[in-house]
Amino acid sequence: MSHPHLTRRVASALLLLLLSWQPASAAETIRINGTGCGVTLMKPLIAAFQKSHPDVTFEAQKSVGSAASLKAITKGALDIAVPGRDLKPQEKLPTLAWYEYGRTPYAVVTHRDTKLDNVTTGQLAAMFAGTLGKWGNGDFVRVVLRPNDDIDTTVLRSLSPEMDRAVTAAHARPDMLMGITDQETFEHLKKTAGTISFIPLIMPLSEPGTVNVARLNGVPATLPKLAAGKYSYAKRIFLVTRKDPSPGVKAFLQFLESKKARALAQKHGLLTSAGR
């Protein structure tokens, strides 16, 4: 029969041991969202990070877009926002920290059955305006638009005055396909014959072979061309956190700055910036 005092001492020792024990690294869930191509880019980077941080999990749902992700992080609903544009003055709050992670070229992308190798700005404008309505194989040209106030539309308009007018005309045409996010646009391009759009290179690189990528005015939308200044149409990708990020967020941001992560980001279509 055990002695009552001894039993109490053993129980007290076990209680102290349990109270003093701490896991090597506390489990944590990081909520991340932003522009469609930014969320798509983060997926392989998250997978690589989790190999050395299996205790950290991520919630990376369907893209909510740049503006919504920035609103969410200010309200504490996100831990990392990945917008596809710089913050507006009213979004640059003292509670946030942000920097540009890199740039991805915009590419002219079509359905994979449309064997388009090269397109001129004039031809692209004609497609958007509706004056060039059929492909060589007889399929109708189906332009996939982005919202008029999106940075993607702004960049597309900047190709030429003719392109600017064509985009305005396209938005006035009825029954046009619309991609609210990069992901929705990409789905249209994969599934609908005759489609064409102007989207970040990250998207076609995320699923090689599912769409066709064409040169624009004879220049391919590649990272070397972007880095050399021979291709200038690109989307800037930012990382935004609160100024007091959790240990898991800090570790993930440090990983994103590593040589391994930067090489992986470039493989998936991002020309990374010089760093923080």
mmCIF file of C-alpha atoms in Angstrom:
data_model
loop_
_atom_site.group_PDB
_atom_site.id
_atom_site.type_symbol
_atom_site.label_atom_id
_atom_site.label_comp_id
_atom_site.label_asym_id
_atom_site.label_seq_id
_atom_site.Cartn_x
_atom_site.Cartn_y
_atom_site.Cartn_z
ATOM 1 C CA MET A 1 0.000 0.000 0.000
ATOM 2 C CA SER A 2 1.495 3.377 -1.029
ATOM 3 C CA HIS A 3 2.218 6.051 1.526
ATOM 4 C CA PRO A 4 -0.172 9.063 1.135
ATOM 5 C CA HIS A 5 2.598 11.658 1.574
ATOM 6 C CA LEU A 6 4.760 9.936 -1.053
ATOM 7 C CA THR A 7 1.802 9.777 -3.463
ATOM 8 C CA ARG A 8 1.166 13.496 -3.031
ATOM 9 C CA ARG A 9 4.852 14.305 -3.628
ATOM 10 C CA VAL A 10 4.929 12.213 -6.811
ATOM 11 C CA ALA A 11 1.718 13.857 -8.053
ATOM 12 C CA SER A 12 3.134 17.319 -7.311
ATOM 13 C CA ALA A 13 6.357 16.508 -9.136
ATOM 14 C CA LEU A 14 4.444 15.262 -12.168
ATOM 15 C CA LEU A 15 2.280 18.405 -12.152
ATOM 16 C CA LEU A 16 5.350 20.650 -12.030
ATOM 17 C CA LEU A 17 6.937 18.674 -14.860
ATOM 18 C CA LEU A 18 3.825 19.072 -17.025
ATOM 19 C CA LEU A 19 3.558 22.782 -16.288
ATOM 20 C CA SER A 20 7.223 23.412 -17.098
ATOM 21 C CA TRP A 21 7.201 21.426 -20.359
ATOM 22 C CA GLN A 22 7.053 23.478 -23.553
ATOM 23 C CA PRO A 23 6.875 22.129 -27.109
ATOM 24 C CA ALA A 24 9.934 22.729 -29.268
ATOM 25 C CA SER A 25 7.816 25.011 -31.496
ATOM 26 C CA ALA A 26 4.200 25.891 -30.880
ATOM 27 C CA ALA A 27 1.700 24.960 -33.558
ATOM 28 C CA GLU A 28 0.393 27.911 -35.522
ATOM 29 C CA THR A 29 -2.000 28.579 -38.398
ATOM 30 C CA ILE A 30 -1.144 31.441 -40.780
ATOM 31 C CA ARG A 31 -3.980 33.018 -42.751
ATOM 32 C CA ILE A 32 -2.822 34.313 -46.146
ATOM 33 C CA ASN A 33 -4.679 35.764 -49.132
ATOM 34 C CA GLY A 34 -4.420 38.414 -51.808
ATOM 35 C CA THR A 35 -4.292 38.763 -55.573
ATOM 36 C CA GLY A 36 -4.903 35.536 -57.480
ATOM 37 C CA CYS A 37 -1.403 35.083 -58.867
ATOM 38 C CA GLY A 38 0.059 35.951 -55.451
ATOM 39 C CA VAL A 39 -1.968 33.209 -53.748
ATOM 40 C CA THR A 40 -0.991 30.795 -56.543
ATOM 41 C CA LEU A 41 2.704 31.698 -56.122
ATOM 42 C CA MET A 42 2.565 31.175 -52.358
ATOM 43 C CA LYS A 43 1.394 27.556 -52.627
ATOM 44 C CA PRO A 44 4.734 25.971 -53.686
ATOM 45 C CA LEU A 45 6.582 28.296 -51.292
ATOM 46 C CA ILE A 46 4.325 27.235 -48.424
ATOM 47 C CA ALA A 47 4.888 23.561 -49.290
ATOM 48 C CA ALA A 48 8.678 24.058 -49.227
ATOM 49 C CA PHE A 49 8.525 25.973 -45.918
ATOM 50 C CA GLN A 50 6.421 23.290 -44.231
ATOM 51 C CA LYS A 51 9.081 20.652 -44.882
ATOM 52 C CA SER A 52 11.172 22.282 -42.141
ATOM 53 C CA HIS A 53 8.199 23.702 -40.179
ATOM 54 C CA PRO A 54 5.594 20.909 -40.095
ATOM 55 C CA ASP A 55 3.980 22.494 -37.033
ATOM 56 C CA VAL A 56 2.912 25.568 -39.037
ATOM 57 C CA THR A 57 -0.235 25.255 -41.136
ATOM 58 C CA PHE A 58 -1.693 27.731 -43.613
ATOM 59 C CA GLU A 59 -5.141 28.874 -44.649
ATOM 60 C CA ALA A 60 -4.841 30.005 -48.265
ATOM 61 C CA GLN A 61 -8.341 30.024 -49.688
ATOM 62 C CA LYS A 62 -9.634 31.193 -53.061
ATOM 63 C CA SER A 63 -8.294 34.656 -53.872
ATOM 64 C CA VAL A 64 -10.257 37.622 -52.506
ATOM 65 C CA GLY A 65 -8.185 40.157 -54.458
ATOM 66 C CA SER A 66 -5.747 42.872 -53.434
ATOM 67 C CA ALA A 67 -8.160 45.414 -51.949
ATOM 68 C CA ALA A 68 -10.119 42.887 -49.891
ATOM 69 C CA SER A 69 -6.950 41.261 -48.533
ATOM 70 C CA LEU A 70 -5.643 44.641 -47.383
ATOM 71 C CA LYS A 71 -8.925 45.388 -45.623
ATOM 72 C CA ALA A 72 -8.836 41.944 -44.011
ATOM 73 C CA ILE A 73 -5.330 42.320 -42.599
ATOM 74 C CA THR A 74 -6.179 45.678 -41.020
ATOM 75 C CA LYS A 75 -9.137 44.015 -39.277
ATOM 76 C CA GLY A 76 -7.035 41.092 -38.039
ATOM 77 C CA ALA A 77 -8.718 38.578 -40.352
ATOM 78 C CA LEU A 78 -5.439 37.796 -42.172
ATOM 79 C CA ASP A 79 -1.829 37.366 -41.076
ATOM 80 C CA ILE A 80 -0.261 37.982 -44.512
ATOM 81 C CA ALA A 81 -1.732 39.862 -47.458
ATOM 82 C CA VAL A 82 -0.258 39.422 -50.947
ATOM 83 C CA PRO A 83 -1.612 42.322 -53.030
ATOM 84 C CA GLY A 84 -0.744 42.782 -56.688
ATOM 85 C CA ARG A 85 -0.165 46.514 -56.336
ATOM 86 C CA ASP A 86 1.411 49.040 -54.009
ATOM 87 C CA LEU A 87 -0.659 50.225 -51.074
ATOM 88 C CA LYS A 88 -2.725 53.365 -51.540
ATOM 89 C CA PRO A 89 -2.012 56.261 -49.129
ATOM 90 C CA GLN A 90 -5.081 55.461 -47.036
ATOM 91 C CA GLU A 91 -3.975 51.804 -46.774
ATOM 92 C CA LYS A 92 -0.496 52.607 -45.433
ATOM 93 C CA LEU A 93 -1.396 52.302 -41.775
ATOM 94 C CA PRO A 94 1.176 52.557 -38.955
ATOM 95 C CA THR A 95 0.155 49.090 -37.771
ATOM 96 C CA LEU A 96 1.286 47.459 -41.033
ATOM 97 C CA ALA A 97 4.637 46.576 -42.602
ATOM 98 C CA TRP A 98 5.022 45.920 -46.340
ATOM 99 C CA TYR A 99 7.542 45.584 -49.157
ATOM 100 C CA GLU A 100 7.684 44.519 -52.787
ATOM 101 C CA TYR A 101 8.607 40.851 -53.156
ATOM 102 C CA GLY A 102 8.960 40.904 -56.928
ATOM 103 C CA ARG A 103 7.408 41.290 -60.366
ATOM 104 C CA THR A 104 5.784 38.835 -62.747
ATOM 105 C CA PRO A 105 5.385 39.569 -66.471
ATOM 106 C CA TYR A 106 1.914 39.877 -67.967
ATOM 107 C CA ALA A 107 1.521 37.445 -70.854
ATOM 108 C CA VAL A 108 -0.907 37.101 -73.741
ATOM 109 C CA VAL A 109 -2.535 33.741 -73.013
ATOM 110 C CA THR A 110 -5.055 31.773 -75.068
ATOM 111 C CA HIS A 111 -6.905 28.483 -74.894
ATOM 112 C CA ARG A 112 -4.424 25.706 -75.627
ATOM 113 C CA ASP A 113 -6.133 24.739 -78.901
ATOM 114 C CA THR A 114 -5.468 28.220 -80.288
ATOM 115 C CA LYS A 115 -1.967 27.859 -81.676
ATOM 116 C CA LEU A 116 -1.053 31.538 -81.421
ATOM 117 C CA ASP A 117 2.696 32.054 -81.442
ATOM 118 C CA ASN A 118 2.835 35.855 -81.663
ATOM 119 C CA VAL A 119 0.396 38.751 -81.568
ATOM 120 C CA THR A 120 0.929 42.441 -82.237
ATOM 121 C CA THR A 121 -0.574 45.175 -80.123
ATOM 122 C CA GLY A 122 -2.712 46.135 -83.124
ATOM 123 C CA GLN A 123 -4.075 42.612 -83.519
ATOM 124 C CA LEU A 124 -4.787 42.357 -79.801
ATOM 125 C CA ALA A 125 -6.625 45.687 -79.877
ATOM 126 C CA ALA A 126 -8.719 44.463 -82.824
ATOM 127 C CA MET A 127 -9.713 41.379 -80.851
ATOM 128 C CA PHE A 128 -10.795 43.464 -77.869
ATOM 129 C CA ALA A 129 -12.652 45.924 -80.082
ATOM 130 C CA GLY A 130 -14.410 43.073 -81.877
ATOM 131 C CA THR A 131 -13.155 43.882 -85.386
ATOM 132 C CA LEU A 132 -11.030 40.697 -85.448
ATOM 133 C CA GLY A 133 -13.619 38.127 -84.463
ATOM 134 C CA LYS A 134 -12.361 34.712 -85.566
ATOM 135 C CA TRP A 135 -9.263 32.566 -85.243
ATOM 136 C CA GLY A 136 -7.709 30.760 -88.187
ATOM 137 C CA ASN A 137 -9.400 27.503 -87.115
ATOM 138 C CA GLY A 138 -12.833 29.125 -87.252
ATOM 139 C CA ASP A 139 -13.336 29.522 -83.498
ATOM 140 C CA PHE A 140 -14.768 32.817 -82.349
ATOM 141 C CA VAL A 141 -12.350 35.096 -80.491
ATOM 142 C CA ARG A 142 -13.571 35.310 -76.905
ATOM 143 C CA VAL A 143 -11.817 38.002 -74.922
ATOM 144 C CA VAL A 144 -11.702 37.504 -71.152
ATOM 145 C CA LEU A 145 -11.917 40.907 -69.474
ATOM 146 C CA ARG A 146 -10.766 41.983 -66.035
ATOM 147 C CA PRO A 147 -12.664 44.529 -63.911
ATOM 148 C CA ASN A 148 -12.280 48.040 -65.275
ATOM 149 C CA ASP A 149 -10.639 49.366 -62.090
ATOM 150 C CA ASP A 150 -8.145 46.472 -61.788
ATOM 151 C CA ILE A 151 -4.410 47.124 -62.111
ATOM 152 C CA ASP A 152 -4.410 44.393 -64.779
ATOM 153 C CA THR A 153 -6.759 46.468 -66.945
ATOM 154 C CA THR A 154 -4.691 49.598 -66.336
ATOM 155 C CA VAL A 155 -1.542 47.835 -67.576
ATOM 156 C CA LEU A 156 -3.377 46.447 -70.604
ATOM 157 C CA ARG A 157 -4.614 49.933 -71.519
ATOM 158 C CA SER A 158 -1.024 51.201 -71.309
ATOM 159 C CA LEU A 159 0.064 49.057 -74.294
ATOM 160 C CA SER A 160 -1.058 51.778 -76.720
ATOM 161 C CA PRO A 161 -3.739 54.450 -77.236
ATOM 162 C CA GLU A 162 -5.413 52.003 -79.631
ATOM 163 C CA MET A 163 -5.434 49.331 -76.913
ATOM 164 C CA ASP A 164 -6.890 51.812 -74.447
ATOM 165 C CA ARG A 165 -9.808 52.534 -76.799
ATOM 166 C CA ALA A 166 -10.276 48.828 -77.509
ATOM 167 C CA VAL A 167 -10.541 47.962 -73.816
ATOM 168 C CA THR A 168 -13.191 50.655 -73.376
ATOM 169 C CA ALA A 169 -15.070 49.214 -76.357
ATOM 170 C CA ALA A 170 -14.797 45.682 -74.982
ATOM 171 C CA HIS A 171 -16.272 46.688 -71.635
ATOM 172 C CA ALA A 172 -19.221 48.213 -73.490
ATOM 173 C CA ARG A 173 -19.936 45.008 -75.438
ATOM 174 C CA PRO A 174 -22.679 42.716 -74.046
ATOM 175 C CA ASP A 175 -22.164 39.127 -72.883
ATOM 176 C CA MET A 176 -18.396 39.391 -72.449
ATOM 177 C CA LEU A 177 -16.495 36.870 -70.336
ATOM 178 C CA MET A 178 -15.239 38.419 -67.089
ATOM 179 C CA GLY A 179 -12.547 37.155 -64.747
ATOM 180 C CA ILE A 180 -12.852 38.921 -61.403
ATOM 181 C CA THR A 181 -9.584 37.364 -60.211
ATOM 182 C CA ASP A 182 -6.493 35.876 -61.868
ATOM 183 C CA GLN A 183 -7.797 32.426 -60.980
ATOM 184 C CA GLU A 184 -11.211 32.985 -62.584
ATOM 185 C CA THR A 185 -9.561 34.361 -65.723
ATOM 186 C CA PHE A 186 -7.250 31.359 -65.884
ATOM 187 C CA GLU A 187 -10.218 28.970 -65.548
ATOM 188 C CA HIS A 188 -11.926 30.646 -68.524
ATOM 189 C CA LEU A 189 -8.760 30.276 -70.590
ATOM 190 C CA LYS A 190 -8.430 26.601 -69.731
ATOM 191 C CA LYS A 191 -12.050 25.641 -70.330
ATOM 192 C CA THR A 192 -13.443 27.902 -73.070
ATOM 193 C CA ALA A 193 -12.390 27.528 -76.712
ATOM 194 C CA GLY A 194 -11.227 30.688 -78.485
ATOM 195 C CA THR A 195 -10.425 32.633 -75.322
ATOM 196 C CA ILE A 196 -7.616 35.155 -74.985
ATOM 197 C CA SER A 197 -6.537 37.410 -72.116
ATOM 198 C CA PHE A 198 -3.609 39.288 -70.599
ATOM 199 C CA ILE A 199 -2.632 37.644 -67.304
ATOM 200 C CA PRO A 200 0.384 37.262 -64.987
ATOM 201 C CA LEU A 201 2.881 34.605 -66.102
ATOM 202 C CA ILE A 202 2.589 32.927 -62.689
ATOM 203 C CA MET A 203 -0.788 31.505 -63.714
ATOM 204 C CA PRO A 204 0.215 29.493 -66.829
ATOM 205 C CA LEU A 205 3.418 28.374 -65.094
ATOM 206 C CA SER A 206 1.354 26.964 -62.224
ATOM 207 C CA GLU A 207 -0.196 24.389 -64.595
ATOM 208 C CA PRO A 208 2.167 23.877 -67.556
ATOM 209 C CA GLY A 209 0.570 22.760 -70.791
ATOM 210 C CA THR A 210 -2.992 23.739 -69.896
ATOM 211 C CA VAL A 211 -2.978 26.986 -71.938
ATOM 212 C CA ASN A 212 -1.034 28.605 -74.782
ATOM 213 C CA VAL A 213 1.343 31.534 -74.110
ATOM 214 C CA ALA A 214 2.092 33.852 -77.054
ATOM 215 C CA ARG A 215 4.791 36.437 -77.675
ATOM 216 C CA LEU A 216 3.732 40.078 -77.727
ATOM 217 C CA ASN A 217 5.195 42.052 -80.655
ATOM 218 C CA GLY A 218 7.774 39.281 -81.061
ATOM 219 C CA VAL A 219 8.967 39.416 -77.430
ATOM 220 C CA PRO A 220 8.314 36.502 -75.049
ATOM 221 C CA ALA A 221 6.996 37.333 -71.573
ATOM 222 C CA THR A 222 9.903 35.819 -69.636
ATOM 223 C CA LEU A 223 11.858 36.766 -66.528
ATOM 224 C CA PRO A 224 15.140 37.274 -68.448
ATOM 225 C CA LYS A 225 13.408 39.701 -70.842
ATOM 226 C CA LEU A 226 11.791 41.507 -67.908
ATOM 227 C CA ALA A 227 15.103 41.720 -66.026
ATOM 228 C CA ALA A 228 16.892 43.044 -69.118
ATOM 229 C CA GLY A 229 14.268 45.743 -69.657
ATOM 230 C CA LYS A 230 13.235 44.228 -72.997
ATOM 231 C CA TYR A 231 9.717 43.485 -71.740
ATOM 232 C CA SER A 232 8.112 46.081 -69.506
ATOM 233 C CA TYR A 233 4.594 44.866 -68.706
ATOM 234 C CA ALA A 234 4.612 43.388 -65.221
ATOM 235 C CA LYS A 235 2.564 42.999 -62.068
ATOM 236 C CA ARG A 236 4.194 43.927 -58.764
ATOM 237 C CA ILE A 237 3.651 41.495 -55.891
ATOM 238 C CA PHE A 238 3.808 42.827 -52.314
ATOM 239 C CA LEU A 239 3.925 41.162 -48.903
ATOM 240 C CA VAL A 240 2.004 42.865 -46.091
ATOM 241 C CA THR A 241 1.936 41.898 -42.413
ATOM 242 C CA ARG A 242 1.179 43.557 -39.137
ATOM 243 C CA LYS A 243 4.186 45.203 -37.477
ATOM 244 C CA ASP A 244 4.010 42.700 -34.633
ATOM 245 C CA PRO A 245 3.826 39.409 -36.565
ATOM 246 C CA SER A 246 3.671 36.047 -34.847
ATOM 247 C CA PRO A 247 6.734 33.760 -34.641
ATOM 248 C CA GLY A 248 5.378 31.630 -37.491
ATOM 249 C CA VAL A 249 4.861 34.632 -39.770
ATOM 250 C CA LYS A 250 8.368 35.899 -38.965
ATOM 251 C CA ALA A 251 9.842 32.504 -39.794
ATOM 252 C CA PHE A 252 7.915 32.331 -43.081
ATOM 253 C CA LEU A 253 9.039 35.826 -44.121
ATOM 254 C CA GLN A 254 12.647 34.893 -43.336
ATOM 255 C CA PHE A 255 12.245 31.790 -45.479
ATOM 256 C CA LEU A 256 10.839 33.852 -48.380
ATOM 257 C CA GLU A 257 14.071 35.885 -48.349
ATOM 258 C CA SER A 258 16.254 32.779 -48.532
ATOM 259 C CA LYS A 259 18.142 31.774 -51.669
ATOM 260 C CA LYS A 260 16.087 28.583 -51.883
ATOM 261 C CA ALA A 261 12.756 30.407 -51.759
ATOM 262 C CA ARG A 262 13.823 33.064 -54.257
ATOM 263 C CA ALA A 263 14.928 30.392 -56.718
ATOM 264 C CA LEU A 264 11.598 28.621 -56.290
ATOM 265 C CA ALA A 265 9.670 31.880 -56.762
ATOM 266 C CA GLN A 266 11.583 32.573 -59.984
ATOM 267 C CA LYS A 267 10.826 29.056 -61.236
ATOM 268 C CA HIS A 268 7.141 29.902 -60.790
ATOM 269 C CA GLY A 269 7.300 33.233 -62.602
ATOM 270 C CA LEU A 270 8.387 35.910 -60.127
ATOM 271 C CA LEU A 271 11.433 38.107 -60.664
ATOM 272 C CA THR A 272 12.233 38.712 -57.004
ATOM 273 C CA SER A 273 13.244 42.132 -55.735
ATOM 274 C CA ALA A 274 16.545 42.929 -54.025
ATOM 275 C CA GLY A 275 15.076 42.211 -50.605
ATOM 276 C CA ARG A 276 13.916 44.086 -47.570
#
